[in-house]
Amino acid sequence: HLDCFQALFLFEFRQLNLITRFLTPSELLFDLYLSPESDHDAVFQYLEKNADQVLLIFDGLDEALQPMGPDGPGPVLTLFSDLCHGTLLPGCRVMATSRPGKLPACLPAEAAMVHMLGFDGPRVEEYVNHFFSAQPSREGALVELQTNGRLRSLCAVPALCQVACLCLHHLLPDHAPGQSVALLPTRTQLYMQMVLALSPPGHLPTTSLLDLGEVALRGLETGKVIFYAKDITPPLIAFGATHSLLTSFCIRTGPGHQQTGYAFTHLSLQEFLAALHLMASPKVNKDTLTQYVTLHSRWVQRTKARLCLSDHLPTFLAGLASCTCRPFLSHLAQDNEDCVGAKQAAVVQVLKKLATRKLTGPKVVELCHCVDETQEPELASLTAQSLPYQLPFHNFPLTCTDLATLTNILEHREAPIHLDFDGCPLEPHCPEALVGCGQIENLSFKSRKCGDAFAEALSKSLPTMGRLQMLGLAGSKITARGISHLVKALPLCPQLEEVSFRDNQLSDQVVLNIVEVLPHLPRLRKLDLSSNSICVSTLLCLARVAVTCPTVRTLQAREADLIFLLSPPTEKTAELQRAPDLQESDGQRKGAQSRSLTLRLQKCQLQVHDVEALIALLQEGPHLEEVDLSGNQLEDEGCRLMAEAASQLHIARKLDLSDNGLSVAGVHCVLRAVSACWTLAELHISLQHKTVVFMFAQEPEEQKGPQERTAFLDSLMLQMPSKLPLSSRRMRLTHCGLQAKHLEQLCKALGGSCHLGHLHLDFSGNALGDEGAAQLAQLLPGLGALQSLNLSENGLSLDAVLGLAQCFSTLQWLFHLDISFESQHILLRGDKTGRDIWATGSLPDFPAAAEFLGFRQRCIPRSLCLSECPLEPPSLTRLCATLKDCPGPLELQLSCEFLSDQSLETLLDCLPQLPQLSLLQLSQTGLSLKSPFLLANTLSLCPRVKKVDLRSLHHATLHFRSNEEEEGVCCGFTGCSLSQEHVESLCWLLSKCKDLSQVDLSANLLGDSGLRCLLECLPQVPISGLLDLSHNSVSQESALYLVETLPSCPRVREASVNLGSEQSFRIHFSREDQAGKTLRLSECSFRPEHVSRLATGLSQSLQLTELTLTQCCLGWKQLAILLSLVGRPAGLFSLRDSTRHTEKLSFPRLEACALGFKKKKKERKKVLEDTELRTKIN
């Protein structure tokens, strides 16, 4: 295409780097390139006018020297940048060549970048035809390249292709065909043969080669590729020119300034000669040598260019470390074989260390090149085994030679490996280098540079990879032609388990062509065709493939996603591996019939006519695990059609029609459509959240015969309720904007579902209001037996909420009504036991069932739980009036922030009107100090109350008798802040209760004065059981007063006081007067002044027969005094003392005291029949 340009100028940055001053375009064109014969200005003006026909080529942009300081780019890059941006010579075309990844910042962002590829097979053949003029030599060279795969891969680099042809030209006349495999196995040995070919026969100029290598190394170290006469001696220049190692050219740096420059014929030759010098020169020791064995990264760097001329130097050093090169190096080193061997071993040792490190992708490639060049099997094996299982290559260019080298290394690996090429520019024929690589288990490519030629090359390699399980080809620009090659190759890879063609811009027909291979891949588990923009008709064709292909388990399509999941049977896999083209056997057909298919076609723009086709398709297919059509455009009609077809499609788990434009009118149609579906377990419709989900249960068992059915019903009485069979269905119509006007139609639609099973109905989050609640209460009996009804968040007032209580009398299935008014939580529930008894209306016709249900009605309590509700007297009055006709037993649980005395009194006054009430509970409800008296008064007003329990003025519970014969009333007011001022009133109220068995006043504030007052009132209170006064902050005074009070309480049989940490104070009563009493005093800490008062009390309590003192701080002396002061008539009296101070209790002394006590009281005829002392050692 150069014919369209009138003027072409070629510049090399390696020469431009020598310019130190700023140039004008005219000076650049005429002083550095070609000077016109006359009139420079006229020529330049012509070029400016016709700039669009001027082409400037800059070679080696990566070699442009960057500025060392902050002053900006140098003169050459400044001129180059102005030309590129059109500041100078606007309109001209500028082309620059560079190695990948080393571009200066001055390059415009809009510059078009073209990746120059290496030689593919036809290009290599074309070059060979041009190189060899003679027909026999040309054919011989082509034969050598065809039989030598390594040499053929090296020829992908044009420079190496030239070197290979030069070596073949030298070798072919003197060697038998096929010798190139042994003589030209590596890049290094290719250059070595080239040096031998260019040298005189039988004579290798060692000194000149080493000296020229030293010049080459010095140039690499200083970034120098152009040399002058001062840099190279004349004999060395002559040697290099004679052997085609050096080229000479004219260097112009300005008008009249020109001189001769020298350069190696190729940069790689300069690197090879430098490596020769390092390995063979006696001036270089092995420590210096190993510093050059490094791995260069090849990451793409677009913001910072760098000059690196020794990319291949480590590769050449590794190649010269091969044993094959030792004779050549020894000759160069003047037969110093030991020195050469030591250097070779040092290079191999460095590579071994690098092989065991964790390296980035570019360095892995460089390492493979080095290791491959050494031809050391042990090193290659170490490198191959050290590579990670997941080996990624991201965002750097790779050549066919790179992949061929990687394949050579992987041949020494036993374990499988995953190769991931993401964003790497790859040559079209690169996949050919992977032929026969049996270690690759996962192979993926992601690059827009991969086209049809790449796919064709890949299709040739795939069948040769015996372990390949996963193939990924994403983000490419492959067309139908490239895919056709892959489709033909895939059936030849029966071991494939996953294939991905994501984001390849494939057409509809290409996608259909791909899925045709599914039956031919027996182990395939996943096929990913996402991001390929297919139409709806193609999607339906893919659904047909999913239905008909016996191994497909899931088809997932959602916007850009399109994925097949497969699960082939084991026996089918084995059979298809043996004979891929075999027809499906009977066993396979049986497996296909038993499989279940999941179909997800989400956000695919499906419409009503598409659904009709889909239903017809699915009816012919296997059982369906799940069908998800959410996010389409089905609207009411499409949803109705799918709902009607649900019972015929045998869906095992889920049907999702969410986000399909369903309206309130469509809800009725859907409900009617599913009324006959026996397997429907749950339907959730929420128009606000665009949710329409059907959940299914397993197919029901076949209907049993009449006799078996009757036997089952007659056995109901013998079964525990928890063992009864279950059958339930949930219909959730939440947040659908339903109003009262919709209810009648909804209930008609729901009527068909009630006979199929125990129905859970959820109307929460709608707008039914009071009118809807009242209307629903009238419609509910027509729906039959429900298991639950949720009316939460429907804007109900307090009157409407309380009115729901009447449902207890109209709905036999209702057993629990839970209401939280503020949060608008309203739930009507049936009894959880024996659910299936209500599943059909025919069961009560049988005697056994009817008897069971009657028993159930009488025994299982109903409960009303009302919380977060302002319980004012009118509301409570209405509530109790509503509950008056409720069948019992009934449990009423109320909760509010605070219940006034008036409200509590109103509630308690209504209790006699509720004979079926078994429990009244006020939980988490604040009550006043008057509440204990109101509750105590209830004991006499409502004889059915058997227990009152008030705790902390926040929790009150009233239990009611279910049988008039039950006796005993329990009363507890714990933690209610009762003090002395409350005792008299409370005792007066309690005294009106005829059958008071227990009173619990623990944890109050009675103190000594309050307890004294209570003990004074005690004879008036008819307690027949326990009085608990624990934790009331009492002292020894209360214990002493208890002893003094015992004579006035004849029904007390036992009293116990503990003033220690236990803080207990309990008095036990009997119904009749008790002849003997027991008193236990613990940790009372009596002082000496208390002994006489205690003795007086004991003397007056004639019924006291046993006194136990535990840790009361009474020593032997105080006990002796106590015994001496007690005056009692003849009879039994037992005294027990248990104390920690055992060393102060001398049993003989106490015994003597007791004897003295007997003598002193003899004249009063008072005998102490029994004095007993028990000592407890703690």
Tab-separated table of N, CA and C in Angstrom, residues 645-713:
chain	number	residue	atom	x	y	z
A	645	ALA	N	-51.697	-24.629	33.857
A	645	ALA	CA	-50.875	-25.743	33.388
A	645	ALA	C	-50.037	-26.365	34.498
A	646	ALA	N	-49.991	-25.714	35.648
A	646	ALA	CA	-49.100	-26.187	36.718
A	646	ALA	C	-49.397	-27.622	37.125
A	647	SER	N	-50.695	-27.967	37.204
A	647	SER	CA	-51.046	-29.320	37.644
A	647	SER	C	-50.683	-30.373	36.610
A	648	GLN	N	-50.558	-29.971	35.335
A	648	GLN	CA	-50.230	-30.925	34.275
A	648	GLN	C	-48.725	-31.038	34.036
A	649	LEU	N	-47.964	-30.044	34.494
A	649	LEU	CA	-46.524	-30.030	34.215
A	649	LEU	C	-45.721	-30.825	35.236
A	650	HIS	N	-46.363	-31.272	36.307
A	650	HIS	CA	-45.680	-32.088	37.325
A	650	HIS	C	-44.444	-31.363	37.884
A	651	ILE	N	-44.634	-30.109	38.261
A	651	ILE	CA	-43.530	-29.344	38.849
A	651	ILE	C	-43.344	-29.802	40.286
A	652	ALA	N	-42.134	-30.192	40.624
A	652	ALA	CA	-41.888	-30.789	41.932
A	652	ALA	C	-41.653	-29.754	43.014
A	653	ARG	N	-41.108	-28.568	42.649
A	653	ARG	CA	-40.700	-27.658	43.724
A	653	ARG	C	-41.234	-26.246	43.558
A	654	LYS	N	-41.014	-25.596	42.427
A	654	LYS	CA	-41.260	-24.156	42.381
A	654	LYS	C	-41.640	-23.697	40.980
A	655	LEU	N	-42.606	-22.772	40.928
A	655	LEU	CA	-42.956	-22.043	39.706
A	655	LEU	C	-42.917	-20.562	40.065
A	656	ASP	N	-42.060	-19.802	39.412
A	656	ASP	CA	-41.861	-18.391	39.734
A	656	ASP	C	-42.331	-17.540	38.556
A	657	LEU	N	-43.389	-16.737	38.795
A	657	LEU	CA	-43.920	-15.825	37.771
A	657	LEU	C	-43.792	-14.373	38.230
A	658	SER	N	-42.826	-14.084	39.071
A	658	SER	CA	-42.653	-12.740	39.625
A	658	SER	C	-42.323	-11.734	38.531
A	659	ASP	N	-42.686	-10.469	38.813
A	659	ASP	CA	-42.344	-9.345	37.936
A	659	ASP	C	-42.818	-9.603	36.505
A	660	ASN	N	-44.104	-9.947	36.381
A	660	ASN	CA	-44.681	-10.185	35.057
A	660	ASN	C	-45.904	-9.316	34.796
A	661	GLY	N	-46.066	-8.242	35.587
A	661	GLY	CA	-47.175	-7.323	35.349
A	661	GLY	C	-48.524	-7.847	35.787
A	662	LEU	N	-48.580	-8.706	36.804
A	662	LEU	CA	-49.848	-9.225	37.305
A	662	LEU	C	-50.610	-8.112	38.020
A	663	SER	N	-51.927	-8.026	37.794
A	663	SER	CA	-52.769	-7.012	38.432
A	663	SER	C	-53.649	-7.667	39.490
A	664	VAL	N	-54.425	-6.808	40.214
A	664	VAL	CA	-55.352	-7.340	41.214
A	664	VAL	C	-56.385	-8.242	40.563
A	665	ALA	N	-56.875	-7.843	39.388
A	665	ALA	CA	-57.844	-8.689	38.683
A	665	ALA	C	-57.224	-10.022	38.297
A	666	GLY	N	-55.947	-10.007	37.957
A	666	GLY	CA	-55.270	-11.246	37.592
A	666	GLY	C	-55.089	-12.182	38.769
A	667	VAL	N	-55.042	-11.620	39.984
A	667	VAL	CA	-54.884	-12.464	41.176
A	667	VAL	C	-56.056	-13.430	41.290
A	668	HIS	N	-57.293	-12.937	41.056
A	668	HIS	CA	-58.463	-13.825	41.139
A	668	HIS	C	-58.342	-14.958	40.125
A	669	CYS	N	-57.897	-14.619	38.920
A	669	CYS	CA	-57.781	-15.652	37.883
A	669	CYS	C	-56.758	-16.707	38.259
A	670	VAL	N	-55.645	-16.267	38.821
A	670	VAL	CA	-54.601	-17.209	39.233
A	670	VAL	C	-55.107	-18.123	40.340
A	671	LEU	N	-55.852	-17.560	41.300
A	671	LEU	CA	-56.365	-18.375	42.398
A	671	LEU	C	-57.338	-19.435	41.891
A	672	ARG	N	-58.211	-19.038	40.969
A	672	ARG	CA	-59.137	-20.028	40.409
A	672	ARG	C	-58.396	-21.090	39.606
A	673	ALA	N	-57.329	-20.678	38.930
A	673	ALA	CA	-56.602	-21.621	38.075
A	673	ALA	C	-55.900	-22.695	38.883
A	674	VAL	N	-55.426	-22.357	40.079
A	674	VAL	CA	-54.667	-23.340	40.875
A	674	VAL	C	-55.546	-24.080	41.866
A	675	SER	N	-56.850	-23.796	41.868
A	675	SER	CA	-57.724	-24.411	42.872
A	675	SER	C	-57.752	-25.930	42.756
A	676	ALA	N	-57.510	-26.461	41.563
A	676	ALA	CA	-57.582	-27.910	41.374
A	676	ALA	C	-56.208	-28.575	41.395
A	677	CYS	N	-55.183	-27.817	41.728
A	677	CYS	CA	-53.822	-28.388	41.745
A	677	CYS	C	-53.561	-29.032	43.094
A	678	TRP	N	-53.541	-30.351	43.113
A	678	TRP	CA	-53.398	-31.078	44.374
A	678	TRP	C	-52.017	-30.899	44.995
A	679	THR	N	-51.010	-30.667	44.200
A	679	THR	CA	-49.648	-30.637	44.735
A	679	THR	C	-49.204	-29.258	45.195
A	680	LEU	N	-50.042	-28.216	45.013
A	680	LEU	CA	-49.652	-26.875	45.430
A	680	LEU	C	-49.542	-26.806	46.949
A	681	ALA	N	-48.380	-26.418	47.443
A	681	ALA	CA	-48.163	-26.292	48.886
A	681	ALA	C	-48.219	-24.838	49.338
A	682	GLU	N	-47.779	-23.915	48.483
A	682	GLU	CA	-47.784	-22.507	48.875
A	682	GLU	C	-47.857	-21.633	47.633
A	683	LEU	N	-48.652	-20.578	47.731
A	683	LEU	CA	-48.720	-19.548	46.693
A	683	LEU	C	-48.492	-18.211	47.361
A	684	HIS	N	-47.466	-17.506	46.928
A	684	HIS	CA	-47.153	-16.196	47.502
A	684	HIS	C	-47.247	-15.151	46.404
A	685	ILE	N	-48.223	-14.242	46.562
A	685	ILE	CA	-48.401	-13.140	45.618
A	685	ILE	C	-48.265	-11.829	46.381
A	686	SER	N	-47.362	-10.980	45.927
A	686	SER	CA	-47.192	-9.645	46.483
A	686	SER	C	-47.009	-8.684	45.316
A	687	LEU	N	-48.088	-7.975	44.977
A	687	LEU	CA	-48.026	-7.078	43.824
A	687	LEU	C	-47.067	-5.912	44.074
A	688	GLN	N	-46.973	-5.477	45.316
A	688	GLN	CA	-46.056	-4.375	45.615
A	688	GLN	C	-44.606	-4.782	45.381
A	689	HIS	N	-44.272	-5.991	45.767
A	689	HIS	CA	-42.914	-6.489	45.576
A	689	HIS	C	-42.755	-7.298	44.289
A	690	LYS	N	-43.815	-7.329	43.465
A	690	LYS	CA	-43.796	-8.028	42.183
A	690	LYS	C	-43.454	-9.509	42.339
A	691	THR	N	-44.009	-10.117	43.371
A	691	THR	CA	-43.725	-11.523	43.678
A	691	THR	C	-44.927	-12.398	43.347
A	692	VAL	N	-44.678	-13.442	42.568
A	692	VAL	CA	-45.691	-14.472	42.305
A	692	VAL	C	-44.953	-15.804	42.273
A	693	VAL	N	-45.015	-16.538	43.374
A	693	VAL	CA	-44.239	-17.768	43.508
A	693	VAL	C	-45.154	-18.905	43.950
A	694	PHE	N	-45.114	-20.010	43.220
A	694	PHE	CA	-45.849	-21.229	43.554
A	694	PHE	C	-44.847	-22.251	44.094
A	695	MET	N	-45.123	-22.819	45.258
A	695	MET	CA	-44.303	-23.894	45.806
A	695	MET	C	-45.137	-25.162	45.845
A	696	PHE	N	-44.509	-26.263	45.441
A	696	PHE	CA	-45.243	-27.519	45.301
A	696	PHE	C	-44.684	-28.574	46.244
A	697	ALA	N	-45.569	-29.505	46.628
A	697	ALA	CA	-45.164	-30.664	47.414
A	697	ALA	C	-45.112	-31.871	46.490
A	698	GLN	N	-44.714	-33.008	47.054
A	698	GLN	CA	-44.657	-34.228	46.260
A	698	GLN	C	-46.068	-34.660	45.865
A	699	GLU	N	-46.128	-35.474	44.821
A	699	GLU	CA	-47.422	-35.979	44.373
A	699	GLU	C	-48.124	-36.728	45.501
A	700	PRO	N	-49.405	-36.484	45.747
A	700	PRO	CA	-50.119	-37.222	46.806
A	700	PRO	C	-50.284	-38.681	46.443
A	701	GLU	N	-50.434	-39.492	47.484
A	701	GLU	CA	-50.638	-40.919	47.247
A	701	GLU	C	-52.021	-41.149	46.632
A	702	GLU	N	-52.153	-42.254	45.963
A	702	GLU	CA	-53.433	-42.586	45.332
A	702	GLU	C	-54.518	-42.736	46.393
A	703	GLN	N	-55.747	-42.419	45.988
A	703	GLN	CA	-56.870	-42.510	46.918
A	703	GLN	C	-57.038	-43.950	47.392
A	704	LYS	N	-57.246	-44.094	48.695
A	704	LYS	CA	-57.428	-45.429	49.248
A	704	LYS	C	-58.870	-45.906	49.020
A	705	GLY	N	-59.054	-47.204	49.090
A	705	GLY	CA	-60.383	-47.769	48.891
A	705	GLY	C	-61.313	-47.418	50.038
A	706	PRO	N	-62.634	-47.588	49.844
A	706	PRO	CA	-63.610	-47.213	50.879
A	706	PRO	C	-63.391	-47.950	52.192
A	707	GLN	N	-63.145	-49.274	52.122
A	707	GLN	CA	-62.982	-50.028	53.354
A	707	GLN	C	-61.749	-49.566	54.104
A	708	GLU	N	-60.666	-49.351	53.375
A	708	GLU	CA	-59.433	-48.923	54.028
A	708	GLU	C	-59.605	-47.528	54.622
A	709	ARG	N	-60.388	-46.681	53.941
A	709	ARG	CA	-60.639	-45.326	54.429
A	709	ARG	C	-61.420	-45.373	55.738
A	710	THR	N	-62.461	-46.228	55.784
A	710	THR	CA	-63.268	-46.332	56.997
A	710	THR	C	-62.434	-46.846	58.162
A	711	ALA	N	-61.604	-47.845	57.899
A	711	ALA	CA	-60.743	-48.373	58.961
A	711	ALA	C	-59.797	-47.305	59.483
A	712	PHE	N	-59.312	-46.470	58.593
A	712	PHE	CA	-58.409	-45.401	59.026
A	712	PHE	C	-59.120	-44.419	59.964
A	713	LEU	N	-60.351	-44.051	59.616
A	713	LEU	CA	-61.083	-43.083	60.426
A	713	LEU	C	-61.461	-43.670	61.782
